[in-house]
Amino acid sequence: MATSAPASITIPLQIDSVVKRFGEVIAVDGISLEVHERACLGLLGPNGAGKSTLIRSIVGRVRPDSGSVRVFGHPASSPAARQELGWVPQELALYPLLTGRENLDAFGRYQGLRGKALREAIQWCLEWASLSDRADSVVKTLSGGMRRRLNMAAGMIHRPRLVLLDEPTVGVDPQSRNRIFEMVEALRAEGTTVIYTTHYMEEAERLCDSIAIVDHGRIIAQGTKDELVAQSFGSRSDVLMRLDAAAPNAAAWTASRGGTLQDGVAHFPVDRPSDIASLLDAAARDGLNVIDLVLRRPNLESVFLQLTGRDLRQ
Ligand code: ADP
Ligand code: MG
């Protein structure tokens, strides 16, 4: 009779209360997380939030001061965990004087691949990264986006079940950025579990089904985009109403209706889109000329601002 594995073995990643200090700096300040199979978790936070340090604790490059990390039930940095993990670091790690194929060959050998298995893995990587036609070009002659894709492929040569992508689109052109999104989507379609760090909220929104917002080494909120927006704002949206600059009483009028005026645009929080009608009626009645109007649902950027008082890109 087959015995089933302990439940924890099927969980790709379990992080329990990880703390990492560098001198006075607390880079990771007590993070706990669980990532389930086939999930794509986004770690969204500004530069210096501690994302890379957390990722490096998962791959065993950083030893936490306290707390534990388990990869499919195995302790971080154990050979069994390493086998399951693919890590694409934020900085390129390639041999510039070797070709793409030679790089993949070298990375495959580190992972213990040989012969037919290695050849097939290289083939898969080149196709996945759309680099088959440049496989025999020396790395230093490739564009930044191609190097980035090759770097991703190098981290994937042993076809791990859990993949950690650390800001994979920083410094690449828009076309390569789209290719990278497709590469992530292809991994997900195969059932790979992905952790994706970024400071671009559009990327987290597009690629990830759950997002952990990281700030000062802590997870300050977690959920789907809709859940995060609802946690911070409930059903509230913003109406942005541009008023005729000539209206002398615009600021007082806006304030009297619970809004704020910035650069000629009145911002009103509303609970229902139908609240727009009464605002428009009031403006007409009070002789204010409305130039244009938008209803804006808060996004992850607004959630970050609401939670921290800062801009994600600051
Ligand atoms: P992120 O990836 O979110 O930008 P990091 O994990 O790289 O954040 O950095 C978190 C904090 O830890 C920063 O204040 C950074 O300066 C500091 N830090 C990271 N690595 C080191 C290190 N090796 N030595 C000293 N400080 C570090
Ligand atoms: Mg980083």
mmCIF file of C-alpha atoms and ligand atoms in Angstrom:
data_model
loop_
_atom_site.group_PDB
_atom_site.id
_atom_site.type_symbol
_atom_site.label_atom_id
_atom_site.label_comp_id
_atom_site.label_asym_id
_atom_site.label_seq_id
_atom_site.Cartn_x
_atom_site.Cartn_y
_atom_site.Cartn_z
ATOM 1 C CA MET A 1 0.000 0.000 0.000
ATOM 2 C CA ALA A 2 1.338 3.420 -0.880
ATOM 3 C CA THR A 3 1.990 5.685 2.055
ATOM 4 C CA SER A 4 1.307 9.358 1.605
ATOM 5 C CA ALA A 5 4.066 11.872 2.287
ATOM 6 C CA PRO A 6 3.702 14.167 5.314
ATOM 7 C CA ALA A 7 1.556 17.136 4.363
ATOM 8 C CA SER A 8 4.481 19.565 4.756
ATOM 9 C CA ILE A 9 6.448 17.826 1.962
ATOM 10 C CA THR A 10 3.874 18.935 -0.570
ATOM 11 C CA ILE A 11 4.141 22.571 0.500
ATOM 12 C CA PRO A 12 6.808 24.207 -1.674
ATOM 13 C CA LEU A 13 7.789 26.867 0.826
ATOM 14 C CA GLN A 14 7.286 27.420 4.542
ATOM 15 C CA ILE A 15 8.995 30.400 6.131
ATOM 16 C CA ASP A 16 8.649 30.756 9.876
ATOM 17 C CA SER A 17 9.604 33.981 11.699
ATOM 18 C CA VAL A 18 12.789 34.671 9.758
ATOM 19 C CA VAL A 19 14.963 37.515 11.048
ATOM 20 C CA LYS A 20 18.179 38.721 9.396
ATOM 21 C CA ARG A 21 20.297 41.643 10.586
ATOM 22 C CA PHE A 22 23.291 43.244 8.954
ATOM 23 C CA GLY A 23 24.878 45.162 11.831
ATOM 24 C CA GLU A 24 22.351 47.793 12.806
ATOM 25 C CA VAL A 25 20.108 47.129 9.803
ATOM 26 C CA ILE A 26 17.265 44.641 10.252
ATOM 27 C CA ALA A 27 16.848 43.522 6.653
ATOM 28 C CA VAL A 28 14.204 40.875 7.428
ATOM 29 C CA ASP A 29 12.223 41.512 10.578
ATOM 30 C CA GLY A 30 10.208 38.398 11.372
ATOM 31 C CA ILE A 31 8.654 37.159 8.133
ATOM 32 C CA SER A 32 6.412 34.096 8.016
ATOM 33 C CA LEU A 33 4.937 32.802 4.778
ATOM 34 C CA GLU A 34 3.517 29.672 3.253
ATOM 35 C CA VAL A 35 3.408 29.201 -0.503
ATOM 36 C CA HIS A 36 1.288 26.459 -1.979
ATOM 37 C CA GLU A 37 1.896 24.358 -5.023
ATOM 38 C CA ARG A 38 1.290 26.080 -8.384
ATOM 39 C CA ALA A 39 0.920 29.466 -6.701
ATOM 40 C CA CYS A 40 2.640 32.604 -7.891
ATOM 41 C CA LEU A 41 3.393 34.838 -4.930
ATOM 42 C CA GLY A 42 4.536 38.391 -5.546
ATOM 43 C CA LEU A 43 6.803 40.106 -3.018
ATOM 44 C CA LEU A 44 6.074 43.754 -3.718
ATOM 45 C CA GLY A 45 8.060 46.455 -1.984
ATOM 46 C CA PRO A 46 10.395 49.390 -2.507
ATOM 47 C CA ASN A 47 14.178 49.154 -2.759
ATOM 48 C CA GLY A 48 15.700 48.159 0.550
ATOM 49 C CA ALA A 49 12.500 46.481 1.824
ATOM 50 C CA GLY A 50 14.324 43.182 2.374
ATOM 51 C CA LYS A 51 13.031 41.185 -0.600
ATOM 52 C CA SER A 52 16.417 39.979 -1.842
ATOM 53 C CA THR A 53 17.590 39.109 1.662
ATOM 54 C CA LEU A 54 14.476 36.973 2.138
ATOM 55 C CA ILE A 55 15.076 35.252 -1.214
ATOM 56 C CA ARG A 56 18.728 34.670 -0.293
ATOM 57 C CA SER A 57 17.634 33.098 2.999
ATOM 58 C CA ILE A 58 15.457 30.682 1.042
ATOM 59 C CA VAL A 59 18.350 29.590 -1.181
ATOM 60 C CA GLY A 60 20.742 29.392 1.759
ATOM 61 C CA ARG A 61 23.007 32.263 0.662
ATOM 62 C CA VAL A 62 22.099 34.153 3.806
ATOM 63 C CA ARG A 63 21.849 32.450 7.179
ATOM 64 C CA PRO A 64 18.942 33.922 9.164
ATOM 65 C CA ASP A 65 19.660 35.043 12.731
ATOM 66 C CA SER A 66 16.521 33.199 13.730
ATOM 67 C CA GLY A 67 13.548 31.445 12.220
ATOM 68 C CA SER A 68 13.368 28.613 9.715
ATOM 69 C CA VAL A 69 12.854 27.996 6.012
ATOM 70 C CA ARG A 70 11.635 24.716 4.531
ATOM 71 C CA VAL A 71 11.509 23.853 0.851
ATOM 72 C CA PHE A 72 9.185 20.921 0.134
ATOM 73 C CA GLY A 73 9.773 20.001 3.763
ATOM 74 C CA HIS A 74 13.590 20.116 3.537
ATOM 75 C CA PRO A 75 15.709 22.633 5.487
ATOM 76 C CA ALA A 76 16.990 25.558 3.377
ATOM 77 C CA SER A 77 20.460 24.918 1.919
ATOM 78 C CA SER A 78 20.164 21.140 2.258
ATOM 79 C CA PRO A 79 20.979 19.267 -0.971
ATOM 80 C CA ALA A 80 17.348 18.115 -1.218
ATOM 81 C CA ALA A 81 16.091 21.719 -0.983
ATOM 82 C CA ARG A 82 18.651 22.899 -3.523
ATOM 83 C CA GLN A 83 17.451 20.297 -6.008
ATOM 84 C CA GLU A 84 13.894 21.642 -5.825
ATOM 85 C CA LEU A 85 14.858 25.320 -6.087
ATOM 86 C CA GLY A 86 15.642 27.556 -9.001
ATOM 87 C CA TRP A 87 17.006 30.991 -8.147
ATOM 88 C CA VAL A 88 17.477 33.856 -10.563
ATOM 89 C CA PRO A 89 19.416 36.532 -8.676
ATOM 90 C CA GLN A 90 18.862 40.231 -9.172
ATOM 91 C CA GLU A 91 22.372 40.663 -10.609
ATOM 92 C CA LEU A 92 23.396 38.823 -13.768
ATOM 93 C CA ALA A 93 25.600 35.801 -13.051
ATOM 94 C CA LEU A 94 26.876 34.563 -16.434
ATOM 95 C CA TYR A 95 30.247 33.901 -18.074
ATOM 96 C CA PRO A 96 30.581 36.832 -20.492
ATOM 97 C CA LEU A 97 33.157 35.174 -22.742
ATOM 98 C CA LEU A 98 31.205 31.960 -23.236
ATOM 99 C CA THR A 99 28.225 31.497 -25.545
ATOM 100 C CA GLY A 100 24.676 31.080 -24.241
ATOM 101 C CA ARG A 101 24.823 27.346 -24.923
ATOM 102 C CA GLU A 102 28.181 27.028 -23.136
ATOM 103 C CA ASN A 103 26.809 28.917 -20.158
ATOM 104 C CA LEU A 104 23.804 26.606 -19.939
ATOM 105 C CA ASP A 105 26.136 23.610 -20.277
ATOM 106 C CA ALA A 106 28.219 24.878 -17.339
ATOM 107 C CA PHE A 107 25.174 25.588 -15.162
ATOM 108 C CA GLY A 108 23.699 22.194 -16.061
ATOM 109 C CA ARG A 109 26.912 20.423 -15.024
ATOM 110 C CA TYR A 110 26.878 22.194 -11.660
ATOM 111 C CA GLN A 111 23.435 20.716 -11.213
ATOM 112 C CA GLY A 112 24.765 17.254 -12.005
ATOM 113 C CA LEU A 113 23.235 16.939 -15.474
ATOM 114 C CA ARG A 114 25.166 14.993 -18.119
ATOM 115 C CA GLY A 115 24.685 13.504 -21.603
ATOM 116 C CA LYS A 116 21.216 13.377 -23.076
ATOM 117 C CA ALA A 117 19.508 14.880 -20.025
ATOM 118 C CA LEU A 118 21.847 17.875 -20.207
ATOM 119 C CA ARG A 119 21.344 18.324 -23.970
ATOM 120 C CA GLU A 120 17.580 18.191 -23.576
ATOM 121 C CA ALA A 121 17.649 20.647 -20.693
ATOM 122 C CA ILE A 122 19.742 23.115 -22.723
ATOM 123 C CA GLN A 123 17.307 22.772 -25.612
ATOM 124 C CA TRP A 124 14.342 23.427 -23.361
ATOM 125 C CA CYS A 125 16.036 26.468 -21.814
ATOM 126 C CA LEU A 126 16.910 28.013 -25.164
ATOM 127 C CA GLU A 127 13.353 27.609 -26.411
ATOM 128 C CA TRP A 128 11.813 28.837 -23.180
ATOM 129 C CA ALA A 129 13.963 31.969 -23.264
ATOM 130 C CA SER A 130 13.467 32.473 -27.053
ATOM 131 C CA LEU A 131 17.228 32.341 -27.518
ATOM 132 C CA SER A 132 17.593 29.351 -29.863
ATOM 133 C CA ASP A 133 18.777 31.559 -32.736
ATOM 134 C CA ARG A 134 21.406 33.255 -30.543
ATOM 135 C CA ALA A 135 22.566 30.143 -28.693
ATOM 136 C CA ASP A 136 26.073 30.284 -30.128
ATOM 137 C CA SER A 137 26.658 34.007 -29.632
ATOM 138 C CA VAL A 138 29.096 35.046 -26.930
ATOM 139 C CA VAL A 139 27.221 36.503 -23.957
ATOM 140 C CA LYS A 140 28.941 39.871 -24.096
ATOM 141 C CA THR A 141 27.487 40.410 -27.601
ATOM 142 C CA LEU A 142 23.875 39.828 -26.416
ATOM 143 C CA SER A 143 21.498 42.672 -25.548
ATOM 144 C CA GLY A 144 20.663 43.352 -21.898
ATOM 145 C CA GLY A 145 17.268 41.715 -22.278
ATOM 146 C CA MET A 146 18.762 38.578 -23.863
ATOM 147 C CA ARG A 147 21.313 38.288 -21.060
ATOM 148 C CA ARG A 148 18.541 38.618 -18.535
ATOM 149 C CA ARG A 149 16.579 35.819 -20.226
ATOM 150 C CA LEU A 150 19.681 33.639 -20.415
ATOM 151 C CA ASN A 151 20.263 34.292 -16.724
ATOM 152 C CA MET A 152 16.723 33.106 -16.016
ATOM 153 C CA ALA A 153 17.270 30.008 -18.151
ATOM 154 C CA ALA A 154 20.521 29.237 -16.309
ATOM 155 C CA GLY A 155 18.611 29.195 -13.021
ATOM 156 C CA MET A 156 16.048 26.825 -14.512
ATOM 157 C CA ILE A 157 18.363 24.257 -16.137
ATOM 158 C CA HIS A 158 17.536 21.508 -13.614
ATOM 159 C CA ARG A 159 13.783 22.184 -13.991
ATOM 160 C CA PRO A 160 13.081 22.974 -10.325
ATOM 161 C CA ARG A 161 9.558 22.845 -8.879
ATOM 162 C CA LEU A 162 9.979 26.127 -6.983
ATOM 163 C CA VAL A 163 11.397 29.167 -8.754
ATOM 164 C CA LEU A 164 12.553 32.426 -7.151
ATOM 165 C CA LEU A 165 12.745 35.362 -9.546
ATOM 166 C CA ASP A 166 14.330 38.472 -8.049
ATOM 167 C CA GLU A 167 13.348 41.628 -9.956
ATOM 168 C CA PRO A 168 13.783 39.939 -13.346
ATOM 169 C CA THR A 169 12.727 42.942 -15.414
ATOM 170 C CA VAL A 170 14.932 45.657 -13.938
ATOM 171 C CA GLY A 171 16.924 47.364 -16.661
ATOM 172 C CA VAL A 172 15.436 45.496 -19.637
ATOM 173 C CA ASP A 173 13.719 46.976 -22.694
ATOM 174 C CA PRO A 174 9.908 46.758 -22.969
ATOM 175 C CA GLN A 175 10.010 43.970 -25.543
ATOM 176 C CA SER A 176 12.206 41.743 -23.385
ATOM 177 C CA ARG A 177 10.004 42.609 -20.449
ATOM 178 C CA ASN A 178 7.025 41.137 -22.272
ATOM 179 C CA ARG A 179 9.060 38.044 -23.163
ATOM 180 C CA ILE A 180 9.932 37.656 -19.495
ATOM 181 C CA PHE A 181 6.245 37.863 -18.564
ATOM 182 C CA GLU A 182 5.521 35.123 -21.110
ATOM 183 C CA MET A 183 8.331 33.006 -19.663
ATOM 184 C CA VAL A 184 6.802 33.310 -16.195
ATOM 185 C CA GLU A 185 3.366 32.470 -17.569
ATOM 186 C CA ALA A 186 4.791 29.405 -19.347
ATOM 187 C CA LEU A 187 6.328 28.181 -16.082
ATOM 188 C CA ARG A 188 3.037 28.629 -14.310
ATOM 189 C CA ALA A 189 1.189 26.729 -17.027
ATOM 190 C CA GLU A 190 3.517 23.786 -16.333
ATOM 191 C CA GLY A 191 2.611 23.848 -12.654
ATOM 192 C CA THR A 192 5.821 25.419 -11.336
ATOM 193 C CA THR A 193 5.472 27.384 -8.108
ATOM 194 C CA VAL A 194 6.858 30.904 -8.486
ATOM 195 C CA ILE A 195 7.967 33.666 -6.138
ATOM 196 C CA TYR A 196 8.385 36.938 -7.943
ATOM 197 C CA THR A 197 9.906 40.001 -6.314
ATOM 198 C CA THR A 198 9.336 43.424 -7.790
ATOM 199 C CA HIS A 199 8.834 47.077 -6.991
ATOM 200 C CA TYR A 200 6.510 47.437 -10.004
ATOM 201 C CA MET A 201 2.914 46.991 -8.947
ATOM 202 C CA GLU A 202 1.715 46.319 -12.519
ATOM 203 C CA GLU A 203 3.967 43.256 -12.667
ATOM 204 C CA ALA A 204 2.738 41.859 -9.370
ATOM 205 C CA GLU A 205 -0.808 42.514 -10.511
ATOM 206 C CA ARG A 206 -0.393 40.859 -13.885
ATOM 207 C CA LEU A 207 1.617 37.774 -12.895
ATOM 208 C CA CYS A 208 0.844 36.923 -9.291
ATOM 209 C CA ASP A 209 -2.288 35.440 -7.775
ATOM 210 C CA SER A 210 -1.296 36.527 -4.287
ATOM 211 C CA ILE A 211 0.788 39.514 -3.266
ATOM 212 C CA ALA A 212 2.711 40.165 -0.056
ATOM 213 C CA ILE A 213 3.547 43.824 0.433
ATOM 214 C CA VAL A 214 6.974 44.093 2.062
ATOM 215 C CA ASP A 215 8.259 47.184 3.842
ATOM 216 C CA HIS A 216 11.146 47.549 6.308
ATOM 217 C CA GLY A 217 11.641 43.791 6.473
ATOM 218 C CA ARG A 218 8.035 42.961 7.303
ATOM 219 C CA ILE A 219 4.974 41.782 5.422
ATOM 220 C CA ILE A 220 2.505 44.574 6.034
ATOM 221 C CA ALA A 221 -0.369 43.120 4.006
ATOM 222 C CA GLN A 222 -1.076 40.019 1.955
ATOM 223 C CA GLY A 223 -3.812 38.828 -0.381
ATOM 224 C CA THR A 224 -5.060 39.114 -3.925
ATOM 225 C CA LYS A 225 -5.060 42.586 -5.437
ATOM 226 C CA ASP A 226 -8.801 42.891 -4.823
ATOM 227 C CA GLU A 227 -8.428 41.742 -1.223
ATOM 228 C CA LEU A 228 -5.620 44.228 -0.574
ATOM 229 C CA VAL A 229 -7.621 47.090 -2.029
ATOM 230 C CA ALA A 230 -10.696 46.066 -0.039
ATOM 231 C CA GLN A 231 -8.640 45.767 3.212
ATOM 232 C CA SER A 232 -7.373 49.326 2.831
ATOM 233 C CA PHE A 233 -10.273 51.059 1.147
ATOM 234 C CA GLY A 234 -13.402 48.933 1.501
ATOM 235 C CA SER A 235 -15.639 49.724 -1.433
ATOM 236 C CA ARG A 236 -14.355 53.305 -1.660
ATOM 237 C CA SER A 237 -13.246 54.745 -4.984
ATOM 238 C CA ASP A 238 -12.078 58.214 -5.935
ATOM 239 C CA VAL A 239 -13.848 60.595 -8.257
ATOM 240 C CA LEU A 240 -11.424 62.970 -9.919
ATOM 241 C CA MET A 241 -13.212 66.021 -11.284
ATOM 242 C CA ARG A 242 -11.291 68.648 -13.257
ATOM 243 C CA LEU A 243 -12.862 72.053 -12.719
ATOM 244 C CA ASP A 244 -12.645 75.131 -14.871
ATOM 245 C CA ALA A 245 -9.546 76.971 -13.669
ATOM 246 C CA ALA A 246 -11.475 80.249 -13.811
ATOM 247 C CA ALA A 247 -13.831 79.209 -10.992
ATOM 248 C CA PRO A 248 -12.767 81.356 -8.016
ATOM 249 C CA ASN A 249 -14.707 79.348 -5.435
ATOM 250 C CA ALA A 250 -13.536 75.884 -6.544
ATOM 251 C CA ALA A 251 -11.471 75.095 -3.436
ATOM 252 C CA ALA A 252 -14.166 76.140 -0.978
ATOM 253 C CA TRP A 253 -16.855 74.332 -2.974
ATOM 254 C CA THR A 254 -14.761 71.125 -3.106
ATOM 255 C CA ALA A 255 -14.084 71.263 0.636
ATOM 256 C CA SER A 256 -17.764 71.818 1.391
ATOM 257 C CA ARG A 257 -18.566 68.534 -0.356
ATOM 258 C CA GLY A 258 -15.869 66.544 1.491
ATOM 259 C CA GLY A 259 -13.200 66.647 -1.202
ATOM 260 C CA THR A 260 -9.742 68.134 -1.731
ATOM 261 C CA LEU A 261 -8.557 70.253 -4.647
ATOM 262 C CA GLN A 262 -5.101 69.595 -6.128
ATOM 263 C CA ASP A 263 -3.884 71.288 -9.317
ATOM 264 C CA GLY A 264 -7.409 72.101 -10.438
ATOM 265 C CA VAL A 265 -8.631 68.545 -9.861
ATOM 266 C CA ALA A 266 -11.166 67.905 -7.122
ATOM 267 C CA HIS A 267 -10.812 64.481 -5.425
ATOM 268 C CA PHE A 268 -13.880 63.005 -3.752
ATOM 269 C CA PRO A 269 -14.048 59.630 -2.009
ATOM 270 C CA VAL A 270 -17.244 57.817 -3.031
ATOM 271 C CA ASP A 271 -18.770 54.524 -1.950
ATOM 272 C CA ARG A 272 -20.909 53.973 -5.025
ATOM 273 C CA PRO A 273 -20.406 55.061 -8.637
ATOM 274 C CA SER A 274 -23.945 56.479 -8.468
ATOM 275 C CA ASP A 275 -22.639 59.120 -6.025
ATOM 276 C CA ILE A 276 -21.166 60.811 -9.102
ATOM 277 C CA ALA A 277 -24.623 62.010 -10.146
ATOM 278 C CA SER A 278 -25.144 64.105 -7.025
ATOM 279 C CA LEU A 279 -21.669 65.641 -7.355
ATOM 280 C CA LEU A 280 -22.400 66.639 -10.948
ATOM 281 C CA ASP A 281 -25.809 68.035 -10.011
ATOM 282 C CA ALA A 282 -24.243 70.098 -7.234
ATOM 283 C CA ALA A 283 -21.535 71.452 -9.536
ATOM 284 C CA ALA A 284 -24.136 72.507 -12.125
ATOM 285 C CA ARG A 285 -26.338 74.104 -9.465
ATOM 286 C CA ASP A 286 -23.412 76.050 -7.990
ATOM 287 C CA GLY A 287 -22.237 77.273 -11.391
ATOM 288 C CA LEU A 288 -18.986 75.246 -11.591
ATOM 289 C CA ASN A 289 -17.852 74.113 -14.997
ATOM 290 C CA VAL A 290 -16.677 70.450 -14.986
ATOM 291 C CA ILE A 291 -14.057 69.837 -17.720
ATOM 292 C CA ASP A 292 -13.708 66.090 -17.246
ATOM 293 C CA LEU A 293 -14.322 63.374 -14.694
ATOM 294 C CA VAL A 294 -12.939 59.908 -13.899
ATOM 295 C CA LEU A 295 -13.877 57.225 -11.410
ATOM 296 C CA ARG A 296 -10.736 55.558 -10.087
ATOM 297 C CA ARG A 297 -10.637 52.366 -8.048
ATOM 298 C CA PRO A 298 -7.573 52.388 -5.754
ATOM 299 C CA ASN A 299 -4.707 50.192 -6.987
ATOM 300 C CA LEU A 300 -1.744 48.542 -5.249
ATOM 301 C CA GLU A 301 0.138 51.826 -5.428
ATOM 302 C CA SER A 302 -2.674 53.475 -3.438
ATOM 303 C CA VAL A 303 -2.660 50.548 -0.988
ATOM 304 C CA PHE A 304 1.064 51.028 -0.394
ATOM 305 C CA LEU A 305 0.610 54.758 0.073
ATOM 306 C CA GLN A 306 -2.275 54.181 2.471
ATOM 307 C CA LEU A 307 -0.311 51.661 4.555
ATOM 308 C CA THR A 308 3.055 53.428 4.688
ATOM 309 C CA GLY A 309 2.419 57.070 3.833
ATOM 310 C CA ARG A 310 5.079 56.691 1.106
ATOM 311 C CA ASP A 311 5.163 56.108 -2.608
ATOM 312 C CA LEU A 312 6.225 52.640 -3.800
ATOM 313 C CA ARG A 313 8.802 54.207 -6.094
ATOM 314 C CA GLN A 314 10.377 56.583 -3.607
HETATM 315 P P1 ADP B 1 15.394 44.748 -1.509
HETATM 316 O O1 ADP B 1 15.799 43.522 -2.243
HETATM 317 O O2 ADP B 1 13.960 44.763 -1.100
HETATM 318 O O3 ADP B 1 15.769 46.010 -2.244
HETATM 319 P P2 ADP B 1 17.541 44.008 0.306
HETATM 320 O O4 ADP B 1 17.179 42.700 0.887
HETATM 321 O O5 ADP B 1 18.544 44.019 -0.786
HETATM 322 O O6 ADP B 1 16.211 44.779 -0.117
HETATM 323 O O7 ADP B 1 18.100 44.951 1.457
HETATM 324 C C1 ADP B 1 17.424 45.128 2.694
HETATM 325 C C2 ADP B 1 18.307 45.941 3.609
HETATM 326 O O8 ADP B 1 19.442 45.169 4.002
HETATM 327 C C3 ADP B 1 18.867 47.208 2.975
HETATM 328 O O9 ADP B 1 18.922 48.205 3.964
HETATM 329 C C4 ADP B 1 20.245 46.789 2.528
HETATM 330 O O10 ADP B 1 21.110 47.895 2.500
HETATM 331 C C5 ADP B 1 20.639 45.810 3.624
HETATM 332 N N1 ADP B 1 21.566 44.766 3.144
HETATM 333 C C6 ADP B 1 21.270 43.810 2.230
HETATM 334 N N2 ADP B 1 22.330 42.997 2.036
HETATM 335 C C7 ADP B 1 23.312 43.448 2.849
HETATM 336 C C8 ADP B 1 24.661 43.026 3.116
HETATM 337 N N3 ADP B 1 25.183 41.955 2.514
HETATM 338 N N4 ADP B 1 25.367 43.735 4.018
HETATM 339 C C9 ADP B 1 24.844 44.797 4.652
HETATM 340 N N5 ADP B 1 23.579 45.244 4.458
HETATM 341 C C10 ADP B 1 22.817 44.582 3.558
HETATM 342 MG MG MG B 2 16.459 43.286 -4.133
#
